[in-house]
């Protein structure tokens, strides 16, 4: 149970790191997009105020610098980092919108897209809350300092102050709404936040549904591939790996284990004692399992420990380590256990023949121990 908890914690930390890496890489690609838009503006393809797009590009790049420093020097498994990253992205999207206005209307969705990948759904609602605040600030700043939305109609790239000066000089004769802040907050920010809320709900549903599906698949896969008594892979998984995986491995080392005198333990004590003997050996072998060391239970008391691309004498050292662990357990237990083992090496594509060779060596070892050699 403790081993499962440790592996579960390790998996959560790995997922946190992977999500943070994705967020920062996505942020970097966003900076690349802004740089591309700036380049097209400088070359004259886009009709956007060069000064404003330059401010956006420089500011976005500056925001990326601390994020990049954290990426390369920090611990990406820290739970609080995602809130820092998402806040920075919300600030950046608000700033981009405040300057470019209608050119960047969709940027407010970006923090939600980054937030939805994290396992905890509270992260999505954190991003939404920060988004609401920064979008309100960005919309107000956009009205006073950004590219005016009237440019769409007038085919220009002016800011609000230019239009105000034209009106004051009677160049444009229209009436003005004096309550700018209320109009912006109620007729622009509020509908946008409602739309973002709907998007957040949809994303949360998609996230929950995806997680539930993934959990069911994981559970079914675990039941299909795992021997529940010993936590080792079962024979079904072994045959699958023999067919699909090991032929692609350059070299393998196979250690074939079989408990000695299991029938005598069952007869002298009971079958529960025999099961405990199997569990003792399997628990020792399981401690060595990782991405290169896989444990399979292929029979009642028969186990395979297969090593991908083993180092020099790695298999022999592992066998000695396992035997040492067995001796330590026997010193504390009334029912002693021992195991015969055979070792064989070769190419992954010859896994069946290598397992057969290890099996034969295991029986040679068993006969030698019975003969006292």
Tab-separated table of C-alpha atoms in Angstrom:
chain	number	residue	atom	x	y	z
A	1	UNK	CA	0.000	0.000	0.000
A	2	UNK	CA	2.826	2.403	0.859
A	3	UNK	CA	4.449	1.562	-2.466
A	4	UNK	CA	1.230	2.414	-4.304
A	5	UNK	CA	0.945	5.704	-2.414
A	6	UNK	CA	4.513	6.589	-3.308
A	7	UNK	CA	3.988	5.769	-6.981
A	8	UNK	CA	0.713	7.710	-6.945
A	9	UNK	CA	2.461	10.761	-5.481
A	10	UNK	CA	5.226	10.435	-8.046
A	11	UNK	CA	2.666	10.268	-10.850
A	12	UNK	CA	0.892	13.395	-9.584
A	13	UNK	CA	4.210	15.249	-9.432
A	14	UNK	CA	5.024	14.083	-12.958
A	15	UNK	CA	1.648	15.290	-14.257
A	16	UNK	CA	2.166	18.652	-12.536
A	17	UNK	CA	5.566	19.036	-14.180
A	18	UNK	CA	4.215	18.046	-17.583
A	19	UNK	CA	1.302	20.494	-17.332
A	20	UNK	CA	3.574	23.341	-16.245
A	21	UNK	CA	5.930	22.564	-19.113
A	22	UNK	CA	3.025	22.641	-21.553
A	23	UNK	CA	1.813	25.970	-20.156
A	24	UNK	CA	5.219	27.598	-20.462
A	25	UNK	CA	5.821	26.187	-23.935
A	26	UNK	CA	2.396	27.451	-24.966
A	27	UNK	CA	3.238	30.867	-23.559
A	28	UNK	CA	6.478	30.834	-25.551
A	29	UNK	CA	4.571	30.006	-28.731
A	30	UNK	CA	2.216	32.891	-27.959
A	31	UNK	CA	5.246	35.186	-27.813
A	32	UNK	CA	6.331	33.771	-31.175
A	33	UNK	CA	2.875	34.596	-32.546
A	34	UNK	CA	3.079	38.170	-31.260
A	35	UNK	CA	6.575	38.491	-32.764
A	36	UNK	CA	5.239	37.237	-36.106
A	37	UNK	CA	2.392	39.767	-36.006
A	38	UNK	CA	4.878	42.516	-35.117
A	39	UNK	CA	7.066	41.502	-38.058
A	40	UNK	CA	4.135	41.592	-40.473
A	41	UNK	CA	3.202	45.032	-39.139
A	42	UNK	CA	6.732	46.363	-39.536
A	43	UNK	CA	6.858	45.114	-43.132
A	44	UNK	CA	3.580	46.906	-43.869
A	45	UNK	CA	1.338	43.850	-44.386
A	46	UNK	CA	-0.760	44.576	-41.278
A	47	UNK	CA	-2.242	48.049	-40.766
A	48	UNK	CA	-1.598	48.269	-37.033
A	49	UNK	CA	0.000	51.103	-35.116
A	50	UNK	CA	3.693	50.122	-35.087
A	51	UNK	CA	4.370	51.816	-31.753
A	52	UNK	CA	1.564	49.917	-30.049
A	53	UNK	CA	2.398	46.521	-31.527
A	54	UNK	CA	6.027	47.073	-30.528
A	55	UNK	CA	4.946	47.795	-26.952
A	56	UNK	CA	2.954	44.559	-26.955
A	57	UNK	CA	5.837	42.519	-28.325
A	58	UNK	CA	8.419	43.909	-25.882
A	59	UNK	CA	6.096	43.613	-22.858
A	60	UNK	CA	5.078	40.065	-23.713
A	61	UNK	CA	8.716	39.064	-24.134
A	62	UNK	CA	9.582	40.660	-20.774
A	63	UNK	CA	6.809	38.665	-19.070
A	64	UNK	CA	8.224	35.482	-20.599
A	65	UNK	CA	11.673	36.027	-19.057
A	66	UNK	CA	10.759	35.224	-15.393
A	67	UNK	CA	8.636	32.306	-16.599
A	68	UNK	CA	11.596	30.953	-18.568
A	69	UNK	CA	13.884	31.357	-15.528
A	70	UNK	CA	11.449	29.312	-13.429
A	71	UNK	CA	11.235	26.722	-16.209
A	72	UNK	CA	14.979	26.151	-16.333
A	73	UNK	CA	15.935	26.693	-12.689
A	74	UNK	CA	12.833	26.006	-10.591
A	75	UNK	CA	11.031	22.887	-9.401
A	76	UNK	CA	8.115	22.520	-11.811
A	77	UNK	CA	6.374	20.066	-9.475
A	78	UNK	CA	5.558	22.857	-6.980
A	79	UNK	CA	1.773	23.174	-6.739
A	80	UNK	CA	1.745	26.977	-6.577
A	81	UNK	CA	3.668	27.503	-9.827
A	82	UNK	CA	0.632	26.936	-12.029
A	83	UNK	CA	-1.181	29.816	-10.336
A	84	UNK	CA	1.794	32.098	-10.986
A	85	UNK	CA	1.987	31.041	-14.631
A	86	UNK	CA	-1.753	31.415	-15.236
A	87	UNK	CA	-1.804	34.822	-13.538
A	88	UNK	CA	1.051	35.984	-15.759
A	89	UNK	CA	-0.792	34.742	-18.839
A	90	UNK	CA	-3.996	36.506	-17.755
A	91	UNK	CA	-2.052	39.735	-17.242
A	92	UNK	CA	-0.378	39.373	-20.609
A	93	UNK	CA	-3.619	38.653	-22.472
A	94	UNK	CA	-5.264	41.660	-20.806
A	95	UNK	CA	-2.325	43.843	-21.747
A	96	UNK	CA	-2.342	42.607	-25.334
A	97	UNK	CA	-6.053	43.339	-25.602
A	98	UNK	CA	-5.752	46.732	-23.912
A	99	UNK	CA	-3.396	47.863	-26.670
A	100	UNK	CA	-4.591	45.958	-29.737
A	101	UNK	CA	-8.325	45.870	-28.864
A	102	UNK	CA	-10.374	44.140	-31.542
A	103	UNK	CA	-7.245	42.624	-33.094
A	104	UNK	CA	-6.863	40.411	-30.017
A	105	UNK	CA	-10.444	39.720	-28.930
A	106	UNK	CA	-9.893	35.951	-28.589
A	107	UNK	CA	-6.842	36.096	-26.316
A	108	UNK	CA	-9.009	35.945	-23.184
A	109	UNK	CA	-9.839	32.305	-23.920
A	110	UNK	CA	-6.152	31.331	-23.787
A	111	UNK	CA	-5.764	31.188	-19.954
A	112	UNK	CA	-8.757	28.844	-19.758
A	113	UNK	CA	-7.253	26.545	-22.376
A	114	UNK	CA	-4.052	26.324	-20.370
A	115	UNK	CA	-5.900	25.854	-17.061
A	116	UNK	CA	-8.094	22.990	-18.262
A	117	UNK	CA	-5.119	20.618	-18.607
A	118	UNK	CA	-4.452	20.604	-14.843
A	119	UNK	CA	-5.932	17.770	-12.814
A	120	UNK	CA	-7.629	19.989	-10.219
A	121	UNK	CA	-10.731	21.709	-11.597
A	122	UNK	CA	-10.235	24.599	-9.124
A	123	UNK	CA	-7.339	25.724	-11.351
A	124	UNK	CA	-9.813	26.371	-14.177
A	125	UNK	CA	-11.989	28.545	-11.946
A	126	UNK	CA	-8.939	30.368	-10.615
A	127	UNK	CA	-7.991	31.230	-14.201
A	128	UNK	CA	-11.571	32.322	-14.895
A	129	UNK	CA	-11.660	34.607	-11.825
A	130	UNK	CA	-8.344	36.246	-12.701
A	131	UNK	CA	-9.521	36.493	-16.308
A	132	UNK	CA	-12.650	38.409	-15.274
A	133	UNK	CA	-10.575	40.936	-13.343
A	134	UNK	CA	-7.877	41.371	-15.969
A	135	UNK	CA	-10.397	41.526	-18.834
A	136	UNK	CA	-12.217	44.377	-17.082
A	137	UNK	CA	-8.935	46.229	-16.577
A	138	UNK	CA	-7.868	45.452	-20.133
A	139	UNK	CA	-11.148	46.678	-21.635
A	140	UNK	CA	-10.970	49.970	-19.737
A	141	UNK	CA	-7.336	50.433	-20.739
A	142	UNK	CA	-8.215	49.519	-24.310
A	143	UNK	CA	-10.806	52.300	-24.472
A	144	UNK	CA	-8.404	54.967	-23.279
A	145	UNK	CA	-5.097	53.805	-24.763
A	146	UNK	CA	-5.645	51.023	-27.294
A	147	UNK	CA	-6.559	50.947	-30.952
A	148	UNK	CA	-10.127	52.217	-31.203
A	149	UNK	CA	-12.814	49.865	-32.500
A	150	UNK	CA	-13.992	52.583	-34.890
A	151	UNK	CA	-10.962	51.782	-36.993
A	152	UNK	CA	-12.865	48.807	-38.374
A	153	UNK	CA	-15.419	51.204	-39.902
A	154	UNK	CA	-13.060	54.016	-40.856
A	155	UNK	CA	-10.157	51.861	-42.123
A	156	UNK	CA	-7.609	53.549	-39.885
A	157	UNK	CA	-5.396	52.757	-36.910
A	158	UNK	CA	-6.018	55.625	-34.507
A	159	UNK	CA	-6.408	55.655	-30.739
A	160	UNK	CA	-9.262	57.251	-28.803
A	161	UNK	CA	-7.505	60.589	-28.369
A	162	UNK	CA	-7.397	61.161	-32.138
A	163	UNK	CA	-11.158	60.762	-32.434
A	164	UNK	CA	-11.704	63.007	-29.451
A	165	UNK	CA	-9.595	65.739	-31.030
A	166	UNK	CA	-11.543	65.416	-34.279
A	167	UNK	CA	-14.817	65.815	-32.421
A	168	UNK	CA	-13.533	68.770	-30.429
A	169	UNK	CA	-12.466	70.471	-33.675
A	170	UNK	CA	-15.917	69.760	-35.150
A	171	UNK	CA	-14.382	67.507	-37.778
A	172	UNK	CA	-16.849	64.782	-36.699
A	173	UNK	CA	-20.289	65.878	-35.551
A	174	UNK	CA	-21.714	63.124	-33.335
A	175	UNK	CA	-22.959	63.010	-29.733
A	176	UNK	CA	-20.834	61.413	-27.027
A	177	UNK	CA	-21.767	59.054	-24.214
A	178	UNK	CA	-20.262	60.506	-21.056
A	179	UNK	CA	-20.528	57.381	-18.889
A	180	UNK	CA	-17.686	55.458	-20.526
A	181	UNK	CA	-16.828	53.166	-17.631
A	182	UNK	CA	-20.396	51.896	-17.133
A	183	UNK	CA	-20.881	51.282	-20.852
A	184	UNK	CA	-17.602	49.368	-21.108
A	185	UNK	CA	-18.168	47.255	-17.994
A	186	UNK	CA	-21.834	46.488	-18.666
A	187	UNK	CA	-21.992	46.177	-22.436
A	188	UNK	CA	-18.512	44.825	-23.170
A	189	UNK	CA	-16.947	43.186	-20.115
A	190	UNK	CA	-20.112	41.622	-18.676
A	191	UNK	CA	-21.155	39.789	-21.898
A	192	UNK	CA	-17.567	38.681	-22.432
A	193	UNK	CA	-17.424	37.242	-18.911
A	194	UNK	CA	-20.698	35.382	-19.522
A	195	UNK	CA	-19.241	33.901	-22.694
A	196	UNK	CA	-16.063	32.944	-20.841
A	197	UNK	CA	-18.208	31.379	-18.099
A	198	UNK	CA	-19.987	29.195	-20.654
A	199	UNK	CA	-16.624	28.220	-22.158
A	200	UNK	CA	-15.262	27.422	-18.677
A	201	UNK	CA	-18.280	25.213	-17.900
A	202	UNK	CA	-17.870	23.383	-21.210
A	203	UNK	CA	-14.157	22.915	-20.578
A	204	UNK	CA	-14.813	21.661	-17.048
A	205	UNK	CA	-17.346	19.162	-18.335
A	206	UNK	CA	-14.899	18.023	-21.008
A	207	UNK	CA	-12.163	17.754	-18.379
A	208	UNK	CA	-14.280	15.750	-15.930
A	209	UNK	CA	-15.594	13.488	-18.675
A	210	UNK	CA	-12.097	12.936	-20.039
A	211	UNK	CA	-10.708	12.182	-16.571
A	212	UNK	CA	-13.507	9.737	-15.819
A	213	UNK	CA	-12.980	7.966	-19.135
A	214	UNK	CA	-9.234	7.826	-18.538
A	215	UNK	CA	-9.810	6.479	-15.024
A	216	UNK	CA	-12.122	3.731	-16.274
A	217	UNK	CA	-9.657	2.764	-18.984
A	218	UNK	CA	-6.839	2.728	-16.424
A	219	UNK	CA	-8.838	0.552	-14.051
A	220	UNK	CA	-9.828	-1.874	-16.792
A	221	UNK	CA	-6.266	-1.985	-18.102
A	222	UNK	CA	-4.962	-2.635	-14.597
A	223	UNK	CA	-7.433	-5.464	-14.081
A	224	UNK	CA	-6.620	-6.913	-17.497
A	225	UNK	CA	-2.842	-6.763	-17.106
A	226	UNK	CA	-2.217	-7.251	-13.379
A	227	UNK	CA	-2.134	-10.272	-11.114
A	228	UNK	CA	-4.168	-8.886	-8.207
A	229	UNK	CA	-2.595	-11.169	-5.610
A	230	UNK	CA	1.014	-10.139	-6.280
A	231	UNK	CA	0.703	-6.770	-8.159
A	232	UNK	CA	2.990	-8.222	-10.855
A	233	UNK	CA	1.951	-8.277	-14.510
A	234	UNK	CA	-0.061	-11.382	-15.372
A	235	UNK	CA	0.501	-13.922	-18.131
A	236	UNK	CA	-1.856	-12.038	-20.443
A	237	UNK	CA	0.358	-8.938	-20.201
A	238	UNK	CA	3.497	-11.054	-20.593
A	239	UNK	CA	2.233	-12.557	-23.861
A	240	UNK	CA	1.274	-9.096	-25.107
A	241	UNK	CA	4.758	-7.732	-24.332
A	242	UNK	CA	6.411	-10.746	-25.962
A	243	UNK	CA	4.417	-10.070	-29.119
A	244	UNK	CA	4.479	-6.264	-29.302
A	245	UNK	CA	7.243	-4.843	-27.103
A	246	UNK	CA	10.305	-7.008	-26.573
A	247	UNK	CA	11.041	-7.605	-30.274
A	248	UNK	CA	11.849	-3.878	-30.423
A	249	UNK	CA	14.282	-3.982	-27.469
A	250	UNK	CA	17.934	-4.367	-28.400
A	251	UNK	CA	18.982	-6.658	-25.518
A	252	UNK	CA	17.230	-8.213	-22.543
A	253	UNK	CA	18.151	-10.183	-19.450
A	254	UNK	CA	15.612	-12.697	-18.141
A	255	UNK	CA	15.607	-13.981	-14.577
A	256	UNK	CA	13.227	-16.881	-14.010
A	257	UNK	CA	12.135	-17.471	-10.396
A	258	UNK	CA	10.370	-20.453	-8.849
A	259	UNK	CA	9.669	-21.016	-5.157
A	260	UNK	CA	11.220	-24.178	-3.750
A	261	UNK	CA	9.098	-26.741	-1.906
A	262	UNK	CA	5.820	-24.840	-2.276
A	263	UNK	CA	3.816	-28.101	-2.204
A	264	UNK	CA	5.492	-29.068	1.062
A	265	UNK	CA	4.572	-25.689	2.585
A	266	UNK	CA	0.952	-26.147	1.471
A	267	UNK	CA	0.817	-29.711	2.838
A	268	UNK	CA	2.642	-29.024	6.103
A	269	UNK	CA	0.887	-25.771	6.943
A	270	UNK	CA	-1.963	-24.763	4.644
A	271	UNK	CA	-2.622	-23.067	1.339
A	272	UNK	CA	-2.740	-19.671	3.034
A	273	UNK	CA	0.873	-20.205	4.071
A	274	UNK	CA	1.698	-21.088	0.467
A	275	UNK	CA	0.002	-17.909	-0.726
A	276	UNK	CA	1.993	-15.880	1.798
A	277	UNK	CA	5.221	-17.466	0.497
A	278	UNK	CA	4.274	-16.417	-3.050
A	279	UNK	CA	3.435	-12.909	-1.839
A	280	UNK	CA	6.767	-12.598	-0.014
A	281	UNK	CA	8.789	-13.402	-3.122
A	282	UNK	CA	6.617	-11.254	-5.365
A	283	UNK	CA	6.828	-8.264	-3.003
A	284	UNK	CA	10.628	-8.479	-3.029
A	285	UNK	CA	10.743	-8.710	-6.827
A	286	UNK	CA	8.185	-5.901	-7.165
A	287	UNK	CA	10.488	-3.529	-5.314
A	288	UNK	CA	12.845	-3.721	-8.288
A	289	UNK	CA	10.200	-2.922	-10.887
A	290	UNK	CA	10.459	0.233	-12.966
A	291	UNK	CA	10.449	1.214	-16.649
A	292	UNK	CA	13.336	-1.188	-17.408
A	293	UNK	CA	12.579	-3.953	-14.906
A	294	UNK	CA	9.201	-5.662	-15.348
A	295	UNK	CA	7.820	-8.448	-13.167
A	296	UNK	CA	5.460	-11.097	-14.549
A	297	UNK	CA	3.670	-13.909	-12.764
A	298	UNK	CA	3.342	-16.592	-15.429
A	299	UNK	CA	2.410	-19.522	-13.179
A	300	UNK	CA	1.391	-20.340	-9.634
A	301	UNK	CA	4.827	-19.679	-8.110
A	302	UNK	CA	6.752	-18.813	-11.279
A	303	UNK	CA	7.912	-15.262	-11.889
A	304	UNK	CA	9.879	-13.557	-14.614
A	305	UNK	CA	11.897	-10.404	-14.044
A	306	UNK	CA	12.927	-9.080	-17.472
A	307	UNK	CA	15.435	-6.233	-17.759
A	308	UNK	CA	15.576	-3.979	-20.826
A	309	UNK	CA	19.106	-3.315	-22.103
A	310	UNK	CA	20.843	-4.527	-18.919
A	311	UNK	CA	24.174	-3.174	-17.790
A	312	UNK	CA	27.209	-5.354	-17.199
A	313	UNK	CA	26.471	-7.918	-14.447
A	314	UNK	CA	23.233	-6.044	-13.639
A	315	UNK	CA	21.116	-9.206	-13.658
A	316	UNK	CA	23.579	-11.134	-11.484
A	317	UNK	CA	23.744	-8.295	-8.961
A	318	UNK	CA	19.960	-8.110	-8.869
A	319	UNK	CA	19.695	-11.848	-8.187
A	320	UNK	CA	22.173	-11.588	-5.319
A	321	UNK	CA	20.267	-8.618	-3.915
A	322	UNK	CA	16.974	-10.532	-4.032
A	323	UNK	CA	18.525	-13.543	-2.303
A	324	UNK	CA	19.890	-11.275	0.405
A	325	UNK	CA	16.416	-9.853	0.944
A	326	UNK	CA	14.972	-13.371	1.194
A	327	UNK	CA	17.537	-14.301	3.863
A	328	UNK	CA	16.623	-11.234	5.919
A	329	UNK	CA	12.939	-12.130	5.769
A	330	UNK	CA	13.635	-15.765	6.690
A	331	UNK	CA	15.514	-14.618	9.787
A	332	UNK	CA	12.280	-13.093	11.094
A	333	UNK	CA	9.685	-15.609	9.819
A	334	UNK	CA	8.771	-19.062	11.058
A	335	UNK	CA	8.043	-20.344	7.557
A	336	UNK	CA	11.208	-20.109	5.496
A	337	UNK	CA	11.124	-19.568	1.743
A	338	UNK	CA	13.727	-20.083	-0.932
A	339	UNK	CA	13.700	-19.747	-4.679
A	340	UNK	CA	15.537	-21.267	-7.595
A	341	UNK	CA	16.522	-18.851	-10.323
A	342	UNK	CA	17.845	-19.013	-13.858
A	343	UNK	CA	19.409	-16.179	-15.858
A	344	UNK	CA	19.632	-15.835	-19.634
A	345	UNK	CA	20.556	-13.036	-22.028
A	346	UNK	CA	19.972	-12.177	-25.659
A	347	UNK	CA	18.220	-9.991	-28.195
A	348	UNK	CA	14.695	-8.839	-27.520
A	349	UNK	CA	13.431	-10.444	-30.711
A	350	UNK	CA	14.469	-13.837	-29.258
A	351	UNK	CA	12.573	-13.339	-25.991
A	352	UNK	CA	10.713	-16.658	-26.156
A	353	UNK	CA	13.922	-18.652	-26.583
A	354	UNK	CA	15.647	-16.625	-23.846
A	355	UNK	CA	12.812	-17.264	-21.392
A	356	UNK	CA	12.997	-20.984	-22.209
A	357	UNK	CA	16.752	-20.940	-21.562
A	358	UNK	CA	16.240	-19.131	-18.234
A	359	UNK	CA	13.568	-21.689	-17.326
A	360	UNK	CA	15.974	-24.557	-17.986
A	361	UNK	CA	18.720	-22.898	-15.939
A	362	UNK	CA	16.228	-22.346	-13.127
A	363	UNK	CA	15.482	-26.103	-13.018
A	364	UNK	CA	19.212	-26.832	-13.082
A	365	UNK	CA	19.583	-24.519	-10.092
A	366	UNK	CA	16.683	-26.248	-8.346
A	367	UNK	CA	18.203	-29.697	-8.885
A	368	UNK	CA	21.605	-28.488	-7.704
A	369	UNK	CA	20.143	-27.099	-4.470
A	370	UNK	CA	18.252	-30.332	-3.796
A	371	UNK	CA	21.450	-32.279	-4.388
A	372	UNK	CA	23.258	-30.001	-1.969
A	373	UNK	CA	25.628	-28.571	-4.556
